[in-house]
mmCIF file of C-alpha atoms and ligand atoms in Angstrom:
data_model
loop_
_atom_site.group_PDB
_atom_site.id
_atom_site.type_symbol
_atom_site.label_atom_id
_atom_site.label_comp_id
_atom_site.label_asym_id
_atom_site.label_seq_id
_atom_site.Cartn_x
_atom_site.Cartn_y
_atom_site.Cartn_z
ATOM 1 C CA MET A 86 0.218 -15.708 21.131
ATOM 2 C CA LYS A 87 3.171 -13.478 19.488
ATOM 3 C CA THR A 88 3.490 -9.685 18.808
ATOM 4 C CA LEU A 89 4.698 -7.919 15.931
ATOM 5 C CA GLY A 90 7.730 -6.503 17.947
ATOM 6 C CA GLU A 91 8.099 -10.345 18.986
ATOM 7 C CA PHE A 92 8.389 -11.896 15.780
ATOM 8 C CA ILE A 93 10.879 -8.636 14.213
ATOM 9 C CA ILE A 94 13.391 -9.474 17.082
ATOM 10 C CA GLU A 95 13.062 -13.257 16.159
ATOM 11 C CA LYS A 96 13.736 -12.557 12.333
ATOM 12 C CA GLN A 97 16.061 -10.359 13.240
ATOM 13 C CA SER A 98 18.052 -12.997 14.627
ATOM 14 C CA GLU A 99 18.490 -14.594 11.234
ATOM 15 C CA PHE A 100 20.126 -11.438 9.811
ATOM 16 C CA PRO A 101 23.096 -11.125 11.176
ATOM 17 C CA HIS A 102 24.064 -8.003 9.612
ATOM 18 C CA ALA A 103 20.484 -6.417 11.295
ATOM 19 C CA THR A 104 21.258 -3.962 13.933
ATOM 20 C CA GLY A 105 17.830 -3.229 14.955
ATOM 21 C CA GLU A 106 17.069 0.094 12.943
ATOM 22 C CA LEU A 107 14.756 -1.410 10.576
ATOM 23 C CA THR A 108 13.028 -3.251 13.269
ATOM 24 C CA ALA A 109 12.950 0.377 15.484
ATOM 25 C CA LEU A 110 11.572 2.166 11.629
ATOM 26 C CA ILE A 111 9.009 -0.654 11.795
ATOM 27 C CA SER A 112 8.033 -0.418 15.326
ATOM 28 C CA ALA A 113 7.800 3.241 14.529
ATOM 29 C CA ILE A 114 4.979 2.592 11.835
ATOM 30 C CA LYS A 115 3.599 0.268 14.396
ATOM 31 C CA LEU A 116 2.831 3.145 17.070
ATOM 32 C CA GLY A 117 1.884 5.879 14.041
ATOM 33 C CA ALA A 118 -0.984 2.912 13.142
ATOM 34 C CA LYS A 119 -2.112 2.284 16.916
ATOM 35 C CA VAL A 120 -2.978 6.432 17.027
ATOM 36 C CA ILE A 121 -4.579 6.695 13.503
ATOM 37 C CA ASN A 122 -6.557 3.532 14.462
ATOM 38 C CA ARG A 123 -7.936 5.321 17.313
ATOM 39 C CA ASP A 124 -8.628 8.065 15.996
ATOM 40 C CA ILE A 125 -10.480 6.877 12.992
ATOM 41 C CA ASN A 126 -12.402 4.594 15.032
ATOM 42 C CA LYS A 127 -13.873 7.923 16.798
ATOM 43 C CA ALA A 128 -14.039 9.733 13.140
ATOM 44 C CA GLY A 129 -17.872 10.271 12.993
ATOM 45 C CA LEU A 130 -17.635 11.328 16.609
ATOM 46 C CA ILE A 131 -14.445 14.177 17.087
ATOM 47 C CA ASP A 132 -17.020 14.906 12.676
ATOM 48 C CA ILE A 133 -20.191 15.655 15.019
ATOM 49 C CA LEU A 134 -18.199 17.427 17.164
ATOM 50 C CA GLY A 135 -16.284 19.422 15.326
ATOM 51 C CA GLU A 136 -19.504 20.379 13.319
ATOM 52 C CA ASN A 137 -21.351 22.441 15.265
ATOM 53 C CA GLY A 138 -18.525 24.794 16.678
ATOM 54 C CA SER A 139 -17.517 23.388 19.163
ATOM 55 C CA ALA A 140 -13.573 22.056 20.011
ATOM 56 C CA ASN A 141 -12.850 18.423 18.963
ATOM 57 C CA ILE A 142 -12.777 15.628 22.489
ATOM 58 C CA GLN A 143 -9.405 16.245 23.116
ATOM 59 C CA GLY A 144 -9.723 20.467 22.702
ATOM 60 C CA GLU A 145 -7.767 20.994 19.218
ATOM 61 C CA LYS A 146 -8.276 22.623 16.211
ATOM 62 C CA GLN A 147 -9.638 19.552 14.286
ATOM 63 C CA MET A 148 -7.720 18.419 11.939
ATOM 64 C CA LYS A 149 -8.629 16.531 8.668
ATOM 65 C CA LEU A 150 -7.695 12.485 9.131
ATOM 66 C CA ASP A 151 -5.697 12.056 6.531
ATOM 67 C CA VAL A 152 -3.925 15.212 7.347
ATOM 68 C CA PHE A 153 -3.569 13.599 10.498
ATOM 69 C CA ALA A 154 -2.346 9.984 9.497
ATOM 70 C CA ASN A 155 0.624 12.120 7.605
ATOM 71 C CA GLU A 156 1.519 14.289 11.131
ATOM 72 C CA THR A 157 1.113 11.593 13.131
ATOM 73 C CA LEU A 158 3.636 8.971 11.098
ATOM 74 C CA LYS A 159 6.015 11.616 10.286
ATOM 75 C CA ASN A 160 6.624 12.732 13.942
ATOM 76 C CA ALA A 161 6.619 8.855 15.348
ATOM 77 C CA LEU A 162 9.444 8.276 12.305
ATOM 78 C CA GLU A 163 11.370 11.113 12.573
ATOM 79 C CA ALA A 164 11.456 10.632 16.486
ATOM 80 C CA ARG A 165 13.853 7.384 16.573
ATOM 81 C CA GLY A 166 16.430 8.773 14.581
ATOM 82 C CA VAL A 167 16.838 5.690 12.110
ATOM 83 C CA VAL A 168 15.486 7.712 9.048
ATOM 84 C CA ALA A 169 16.932 10.533 7.140
ATOM 85 C CA GLY A 170 12.985 12.045 5.458
ATOM 86 C CA ILE A 171 9.507 10.769 3.838
ATOM 87 C CA ALA A 172 7.949 11.436 1.386
ATOM 88 C CA SER A 173 3.711 11.451 1.169
ATOM 89 C CA GLU A 174 1.323 11.892 -0.308
ATOM 90 C CA GLU A 175 -0.161 14.300 2.424
ATOM 91 C CA GLU A 176 3.251 16.838 1.057
ATOM 92 C CA ASN A 177 4.581 17.645 -2.023
ATOM 93 C CA ASN A 178 7.874 17.740 -1.290
ATOM 94 C CA LEU A 179 10.417 15.916 0.457
ATOM 95 C CA VAL A 180 10.261 16.545 3.983
ATOM 96 C CA ILE A 181 14.450 16.387 5.803
ATOM 97 C CA PHE A 182 14.583 15.307 9.239
ATOM 98 C CA GLY A 183 16.832 16.417 11.425
ATOM 99 C CA LYS A 184 18.074 20.225 12.336
ATOM 100 C CA ASP A 185 19.967 20.842 9.796
ATOM 101 C CA ARG A 186 20.552 19.240 6.191
ATOM 102 C CA ALA A 187 22.679 16.792 6.612
ATOM 103 C CA THR A 188 21.099 13.372 8.601
ATOM 104 C CA GLU A 189 22.291 10.306 10.424
ATOM 105 C CA GLY A 190 19.314 8.416 9.020
ATOM 106 C CA LYS A 191 20.580 5.170 6.669
ATOM 107 C CA TYR A 192 16.501 5.466 5.659
ATOM 108 C CA VAL A 193 13.770 6.713 3.462
ATOM 109 C CA VAL A 194 9.984 6.306 3.689
ATOM 110 C CA LEU A 195 7.508 6.905 1.490
ATOM 111 C CA MET A 196 3.778 6.502 2.262
ATOM 112 C CA ASP A 197 0.210 7.613 1.594
ATOM 113 C CA PRO A 198 -0.521 8.202 5.098
ATOM 114 C CA LEU A 199 -4.398 7.625 4.464
ATOM 115 C CA ASP A 200 -4.948 5.612 1.093
ATOM 116 C CA GLY A 201 -9.627 5.991 0.421
ATOM 117 C CA SER A 202 -9.663 8.463 3.275
ATOM 118 C CA SER A 203 -12.744 10.073 1.592
ATOM 119 C CA ASN A 204 -14.676 6.426 2.548
ATOM 120 C CA ILE A 205 -14.170 7.848 5.979
ATOM 121 C CA ASP A 206 -17.579 9.310 5.737
ATOM 122 C CA VAL A 207 -19.096 6.353 5.120
ATOM 123 C CA ASN A 208 -17.373 4.242 7.424
ATOM 124 C CA VAL A 209 -15.398 1.546 4.628
ATOM 125 C CA SER A 210 -12.638 0.501 5.806
ATOM 126 C CA VAL A 211 -9.464 2.628 4.633
ATOM 127 C CA GLY A 212 -5.488 1.873 5.068
ATOM 128 C CA THR A 213 -2.245 2.817 5.466
ATOM 129 C CA ILE A 214 0.647 2.785 2.605
ATOM 130 C CA PHE A 215 4.823 2.814 3.476
ATOM 131 C CA SER A 216 7.682 1.755 1.894
ATOM 132 C CA ILE A 217 10.857 1.668 2.891
ATOM 133 C CA TYR A 218 14.975 2.218 1.463
ATOM 134 C CA HIS A 219 17.845 2.211 1.982
ATOM 135 C CA ARG A 220 19.229 5.976 1.225
ATOM 136 C CA ILE A 221 21.521 6.003 -1.997
ATOM 137 C CA THR A 222 23.091 9.595 -0.435
ATOM 138 C CA LYS A 223 26.333 9.212 2.035
ATOM 139 C CA ILE A 224 25.785 9.180 6.184
ATOM 140 C CA GLY A 225 25.646 11.924 7.134
ATOM 141 C CA SER A 226 25.456 14.163 3.551
ATOM 142 C CA PRO A 227 22.350 16.084 2.861
ATOM 143 C CA ILE A 228 19.119 13.607 1.307
ATOM 144 C CA SER A 229 17.935 14.443 -2.392
ATOM 145 C CA GLU A 230 15.224 13.047 -4.510
ATOM 146 C CA GLN A 231 17.886 9.848 -5.624
ATOM 147 C CA ASP A 232 16.887 8.595 -2.208
ATOM 148 C CA PHE A 233 13.370 8.739 -3.069
ATOM 149 C CA LEU A 234 12.832 8.037 -6.856
ATOM 150 C CA GLN A 235 14.765 4.528 -7.115
ATOM 151 C CA PRO A 236 12.728 1.397 -8.448
ATOM 152 C CA GLY A 237 10.629 -0.766 -6.292
ATOM 153 C CA TYR A 238 12.594 -3.564 -6.673
ATOM 154 C CA LYS A 239 14.613 -2.208 -4.507
ATOM 155 C CA GLN A 240 12.709 -1.846 -1.554
ATOM 156 C CA VAL A 241 14.325 -2.941 2.112
ATOM 157 C CA ALA A 242 10.615 -3.842 3.173
ATOM 158 C CA ALA A 243 6.755 -2.344 2.009
ATOM 159 C CA GLY A 244 3.629 -2.941 3.865
ATOM 160 C CA TYR A 245 0.197 -1.487 4.624
ATOM 161 C CA ILE A 246 -2.268 -1.251 7.334
ATOM 162 C CA ILE A 247 -6.355 -1.838 6.971
ATOM 163 C CA TYR A 248 -8.470 0.162 9.605
ATOM 164 C CA GLY A 249 -11.446 -2.214 8.897
ATOM 165 C CA SER A 250 -13.350 -4.749 10.880
ATOM 166 C CA SER A 251 -10.636 -5.174 13.141
ATOM 167 C CA THR A 252 -7.257 -3.202 12.505
ATOM 168 C CA MET A 253 -4.416 -5.606 10.593
ATOM 169 C CA LEU A 254 -0.718 -4.700 9.671
ATOM 170 C CA VAL A 255 0.484 -6.220 6.920
ATOM 171 C CA TYR A 256 4.604 -6.573 5.964
ATOM 172 C CA THR A 257 7.302 -7.797 4.447
ATOM 173 C CA THR A 258 11.241 -7.266 4.304
ATOM 174 C CA GLY A 259 11.501 -9.587 1.278
ATOM 175 C CA CYS A 260 11.441 -12.759 3.540
ATOM 176 C CA GLY A 261 7.527 -13.462 3.351
ATOM 177 C CA VAL A 262 4.190 -11.949 4.006
ATOM 178 C CA HIS A 263 3.387 -11.412 7.423
ATOM 179 C CA ALA A 264 0.081 -10.037 9.004
ATOM 180 C CA PHE A 265 -1.186 -8.902 12.386
ATOM 181 C CA THR A 266 -4.021 -8.053 13.631
ATOM 182 C CA TYR A 267 -4.524 -5.432 16.213
ATOM 183 C CA ASP A 268 -5.857 -6.074 19.682
ATOM 184 C CA PRO A 269 -6.827 -2.752 21.524
ATOM 185 C CA SER A 270 -7.907 -4.281 24.811
ATOM 186 C CA LEU A 271 -3.862 -4.760 24.955
ATOM 187 C CA GLY A 272 -2.454 -2.209 22.712
ATOM 188 C CA VAL A 273 -0.203 -5.039 20.654
ATOM 189 C CA PHE A 274 -0.164 -6.359 17.120
ATOM 190 C CA CYS A 275 -0.628 -10.441 16.822
ATOM 191 C CA LEU A 276 0.741 -12.148 14.483
ATOM 192 C CA SER A 277 -2.355 -13.749 13.243
ATOM 193 C CA HIS A 278 -0.800 -14.865 9.421
ATOM 194 C CA GLU A 279 2.305 -15.941 8.763
ATOM 195 C CA ASN A 280 3.649 -16.060 5.924
ATOM 196 C CA VAL A 281 0.543 -15.028 3.577
ATOM 197 C CA ARG A 282 0.309 -16.815 -0.386
ATOM 198 C CA PHE A 283 -2.212 -15.703 -2.631
ATOM 199 C CA PRO A 284 -4.644 -19.086 -2.996
ATOM 200 C CA LYS A 285 -4.125 -21.169 -5.461
ATOM 201 C CA GLN A 286 -7.908 -20.194 -7.368
ATOM 202 C CA ALA A 287 -9.311 -17.468 -8.446
ATOM 203 C CA THR A 288 -12.038 -16.077 -7.286
ATOM 204 C CA THR A 289 -12.986 -12.599 -7.861
ATOM 205 C CA TYR A 290 -11.862 -8.910 -9.900
ATOM 206 C CA SER A 291 -12.238 -5.557 -8.943
ATOM 207 C CA ILE A 292 -12.118 -2.711 -11.042
ATOM 208 C CA ASN A 293 -14.585 0.374 -11.472
ATOM 209 C CA GLU A 294 -16.668 -1.197 -13.669
ATOM 210 C CA GLY A 295 -18.218 2.503 -14.161
ATOM 211 C CA TYR A 296 -15.242 3.823 -16.148
ATOM 212 C CA TYR A 297 -16.422 0.592 -19.268
ATOM 213 C CA SER A 298 -16.185 2.785 -21.561
ATOM 214 C CA LYS A 299 -13.609 5.044 -21.203
ATOM 215 C CA PHE A 300 -10.523 1.395 -20.326
ATOM 216 C CA PRO A 301 -8.452 0.568 -23.122
ATOM 217 C CA THR A 302 -9.780 -2.939 -25.173
ATOM 218 C CA GLY A 303 -7.135 -5.517 -23.570
ATOM 219 C CA VAL A 304 -9.040 -4.346 -19.757
ATOM 220 C CA LYS A 305 -12.625 -4.516 -21.389
ATOM 221 C CA LYS A 306 -11.729 -7.987 -22.943
ATOM 222 C CA TYR A 307 -9.796 -9.499 -19.751
ATOM 223 C CA ILE A 308 -13.374 -8.017 -17.637
ATOM 224 C CA LYS A 309 -15.219 -9.643 -20.103
ATOM 225 C CA TYR A 310 -12.653 -13.110 -19.981
ATOM 226 C CA CYS A 311 -13.629 -12.621 -16.543
ATOM 227 C CA GLN A 312 -17.784 -12.776 -16.788
ATOM 228 C CA GLU A 313 -17.366 -15.691 -19.155
ATOM 229 C CA ASN A 314 -18.788 -19.876 -18.248
ATOM 230 C CA ASP A 315 -16.552 -21.493 -18.183
ATOM 231 C CA ASP A 316 -15.978 -24.516 -15.188
ATOM 232 C CA LYS A 317 -12.704 -25.506 -15.767
ATOM 233 C CA THR A 318 -11.434 -22.022 -14.845
ATOM 234 C CA HIS A 319 -14.513 -21.244 -12.087
ATOM 235 C CA ARG A 320 -15.679 -18.575 -14.047
ATOM 236 C CA PRO A 321 -17.428 -16.170 -13.867
ATOM 237 C CA TYR A 322 -15.825 -14.078 -10.993
ATOM 238 C CA THR A 323 -17.423 -12.661 -8.332
ATOM 239 C CA SER A 324 -17.249 -8.877 -9.246
ATOM 240 C CA ARG A 325 -16.468 -6.880 -5.738
ATOM 241 C CA TYR A 326 -14.507 -3.564 -5.361
ATOM 242 C CA ILE A 327 -14.890 -1.503 -2.106
ATOM 243 C CA GLY A 328 -12.961 2.203 -3.399
ATOM 244 C CA SER A 329 -10.047 1.561 -1.464
ATOM 245 C CA LEU A 330 -6.619 -0.313 -2.879
ATOM 246 C CA VAL A 331 -5.899 -1.219 0.796
ATOM 247 C CA SER A 332 -8.849 -3.704 1.446
ATOM 248 C CA ASP A 333 -9.133 -4.872 -2.356
ATOM 249 C CA PHE A 334 -5.691 -5.937 -2.126
ATOM 250 C CA HIS A 335 -6.255 -7.528 1.437
ATOM 251 C CA ARG A 336 -9.051 -9.093 -0.102
ATOM 252 C CA ASN A 337 -7.931 -10.185 -3.062
ATOM 253 C CA LEU A 338 -4.991 -11.445 -1.080
ATOM 254 C CA LEU A 339 -6.631 -13.755 1.581
ATOM 255 C CA LYS A 340 -9.598 -15.263 -1.038
ATOM 256 C CA GLY A 341 -7.727 -14.722 -4.532
ATOM 257 C CA GLY A 342 -7.838 -11.919 -7.055
ATOM 258 C CA ILE A 343 -6.835 -9.257 -9.334
ATOM 259 C CA TYR A 344 -7.265 -5.175 -8.285
ATOM 260 C CA ILE A 345 -7.039 -3.047 -11.504
ATOM 261 C CA TYR A 346 -6.693 0.408 -12.058
ATOM 262 C CA PRO A 347 -6.180 1.043 -15.609
ATOM 263 C CA ASN A 348 -5.675 4.097 -17.747
ATOM 264 C CA THR A 349 -8.695 6.072 -18.485
ATOM 265 C CA ALA A 350 -9.921 9.511 -19.901
ATOM 266 C CA GLN A 351 -9.446 10.966 -16.417
ATOM 267 C CA TYR A 352 -6.025 9.468 -15.423
ATOM 268 C CA PRO A 353 -4.458 8.902 -18.746
ATOM 269 C CA LYS A 354 -1.606 8.108 -17.163
ATOM 270 C CA GLY A 355 -3.268 5.433 -14.400
ATOM 271 C CA LYS A 356 -4.293 7.180 -10.735
ATOM 272 C CA ILE A 357 -2.420 4.561 -8.450
ATOM 273 C CA ARG A 358 0.772 6.400 -7.259
ATOM 274 C CA LEU A 359 4.226 4.634 -8.307
ATOM 275 C CA LEU A 360 6.145 5.525 -5.576
ATOM 276 C CA TYR A 361 3.948 4.949 -2.941
ATOM 277 C CA GLU A 362 1.106 2.620 -3.357
ATOM 278 C CA ALA A 363 2.257 0.252 -6.973
ATOM 279 C CA ASN A 364 5.382 -0.111 -5.638
ATOM 280 C CA PRO A 365 4.440 -1.131 -1.848
ATOM 281 C CA MET A 366 1.821 -3.091 -2.342
ATOM 282 C CA ALA A 367 3.754 -4.864 -6.106
ATOM 283 C CA PHE A 368 6.459 -6.185 -3.374
ATOM 284 C CA LEU A 369 3.662 -7.659 -1.348
ATOM 285 C CA ALA A 370 2.094 -9.476 -4.031
ATOM 286 C CA GLU A 371 5.250 -11.224 -5.418
ATOM 287 C CA GLN A 372 6.378 -11.647 -2.162
ATOM 288 C CA ALA A 373 2.673 -13.837 -1.185
ATOM 289 C CA GLY A 374 3.532 -15.442 -4.568
ATOM 290 C CA GLY A 375 1.153 -12.830 -6.506
ATOM 291 C CA LYS A 376 2.068 -10.776 -9.581
ATOM 292 C CA ALA A 377 1.752 -6.835 -10.465
ATOM 293 C CA THR A 378 2.722 -4.877 -13.784
ATOM 294 C CA ASN A 379 1.233 -1.945 -15.670
ATOM 295 C CA GLY A 380 -0.279 -4.711 -18.006
ATOM 296 C CA TYR A 381 2.819 -4.551 -20.089
ATOM 297 C CA GLN A 382 5.943 -3.949 -17.504
ATOM 298 C CA ARG A 383 6.867 -5.371 -13.752
ATOM 299 C CA ILE A 384 5.862 -2.266 -11.691
ATOM 300 C CA LEU A 385 8.613 -3.110 -9.482
ATOM 301 C CA ASP A 386 11.514 -2.927 -12.630
ATOM 302 C CA ILE A 387 9.718 0.690 -13.320
ATOM 303 C CA GLU A 388 12.319 3.860 -12.782
ATOM 304 C CA PRO A 389 10.942 6.792 -11.083
ATOM 305 C CA GLU A 390 11.245 9.975 -12.712
ATOM 306 C CA GLN A 391 8.616 11.975 -10.218
ATOM 307 C CA LEU A 392 8.133 11.867 -6.647
ATOM 308 C CA HIS A 393 3.773 11.850 -7.283
ATOM 309 C CA GLN A 394 3.830 10.456 -10.468
ATOM 310 C CA ARG A 395 1.032 8.023 -11.568
ATOM 311 C CA THR A 396 1.298 4.232 -13.331
ATOM 312 C CA PRO A 397 -1.435 2.095 -14.603
ATOM 313 C CA PHE A 398 -2.156 -0.758 -12.159
ATOM 314 C CA PHE A 399 -2.194 -4.261 -12.176
ATOM 315 C CA VAL A 400 -1.745 -6.703 -9.099
ATOM 316 C CA GLY A 401 -2.901 -9.994 -7.514
ATOM 317 C CA MET A 402 -2.500 -13.701 -8.212
ATOM 318 C CA LYS A 403 -0.313 -14.234 -11.098
ATOM 319 C CA SER A 404 -2.605 -16.664 -13.217
ATOM 320 C CA MET A 405 -4.791 -13.530 -12.660
ATOM 321 C CA VAL A 406 -2.550 -10.898 -13.488
ATOM 322 C CA ASP A 407 -1.000 -13.035 -16.446
ATOM 323 C CA ASP A 408 -4.242 -13.722 -18.700
ATOM 324 C CA ALA A 409 -5.070 -9.635 -18.106
ATOM 325 C CA ASP A 410 -1.379 -8.804 -19.360
ATOM 326 C CA ARG A 411 -2.665 -11.381 -21.946
ATOM 327 C CA PHE A 412 -5.337 -9.974 -22.953
ATOM 328 C CA MET A 413 -3.138 -6.040 -23.246
ATOM 329 C CA ALA A 414 -0.625 -7.416 -25.139
ATOM 330 C CA GLU A 415 -3.697 -8.612 -27.971
ATOM 331 C CA TYR A 416 -5.305 -5.464 -28.279
ATOM 332 C CA LYS A 417 -3.466 -2.815 -28.050
ATOM 333 C CA ASP A 418 -4.862 0.768 -28.086
HETATM 334 P P1 P6P B 201 -11.982 6.199 -7.875
HETATM 335 C C1 P6P B 201 -8.264 5.595 -3.397
HETATM 336 O O1 P6P B 201 -8.816 7.249 -2.866
HETATM 337 C C2 P6P B 201 -7.784 5.201 -4.203
HETATM 338 O O2 P6P B 201 -6.675 5.714 -4.725
HETATM 339 C C3 P6P B 201 -7.673 4.040 -3.787
HETATM 340 O O3 P6P B 201 -7.345 3.583 -2.542
HETATM 341 C C4 P6P B 201 -8.560 3.534 -4.930
HETATM 342 O O4 P6P B 201 -8.901 1.967 -5.454
HETATM 343 C C5 P6P B 201 -9.325 4.025 -6.169
HETATM 344 O O5 P6P B 201 -8.844 5.228 -5.890
HETATM 345 C C6 P6P B 201 -10.713 4.609 -6.513
HETATM 346 O O6 P6P B 201 -10.125 5.417 -7.180
HETATM 347 O O7 P6P B 201 -11.564 6.335 -9.409
HETATM 348 O O8 P6P B 201 -12.724 3.126 -8.365
HETATM 349 O O9 P6P B 201 -13.246 6.227 -7.116
#
């Protein structure tokens, strides 16, 4: 059994210039994940206690779990002193760490602390997504939005935690994708999947087909393609959609699939956030031999303009994303 801590230190020794700061950063995320995992597993119970007006188990004012997840990760990251600040789905603006605006942190972190949190009420798995960059501004000077509005190909590391039937932390630093399963009896994440790659054979497409009438023509054509009978390409594919990006992505990574959230009437620019959802998942996908686009362009090449900007998102096995992109090119609306 190899723990996440042991694995990171072992890998760190492969990078002589590594100073251990990224190791400290990832272990802060690991700590945050353990705390969030503990409370997610009691979510129903805490809600029940909270609903009759009594205090929750810890006697604290009950926080919505996604706010709780945000506070937990923010505190864990600030405590390590290697992060200059964060951007989060739960924060309108940048959060600058350190007593004054100048700070010594070498990294900035962008995160969706609890993606798919509406699923908690119905006991469906949810996730935390994180994306790590070197800051652009000089260490010691104030950080600014330019530290965060970097294209995805500049990410130093990215990953997610999935709180499902087991809790797993999946991450990449650009040297493959590695997955660790949490053992609550020991309080450690153990290496369970080293160098994860998408399978060779496509099996699953994930999209909310309830919005079919609102999809671009290329997406409609691709869905019909997935549903055709063709033994050579193992179609029809299975349709699976959980409504939680991390869960759908994780299943597609292990079983072979594609996740699509295109632009729709309700989300003309797409629903998925570029900086702290699409970019980290795209980095992981490419490191696992897959592909991620907005239907036309590589996600990691998109030059961000705003912290919370959205994008259409096609991510998964390269062969499946290639097929979807081909239909998008052929049937431009
Ligand atoms: P819809 C969760 O809110 C999320 O951002 C993704 O995790 C998920 O795939 C998608 O939205 C679900 O959106 O419109 O299908 O309910």
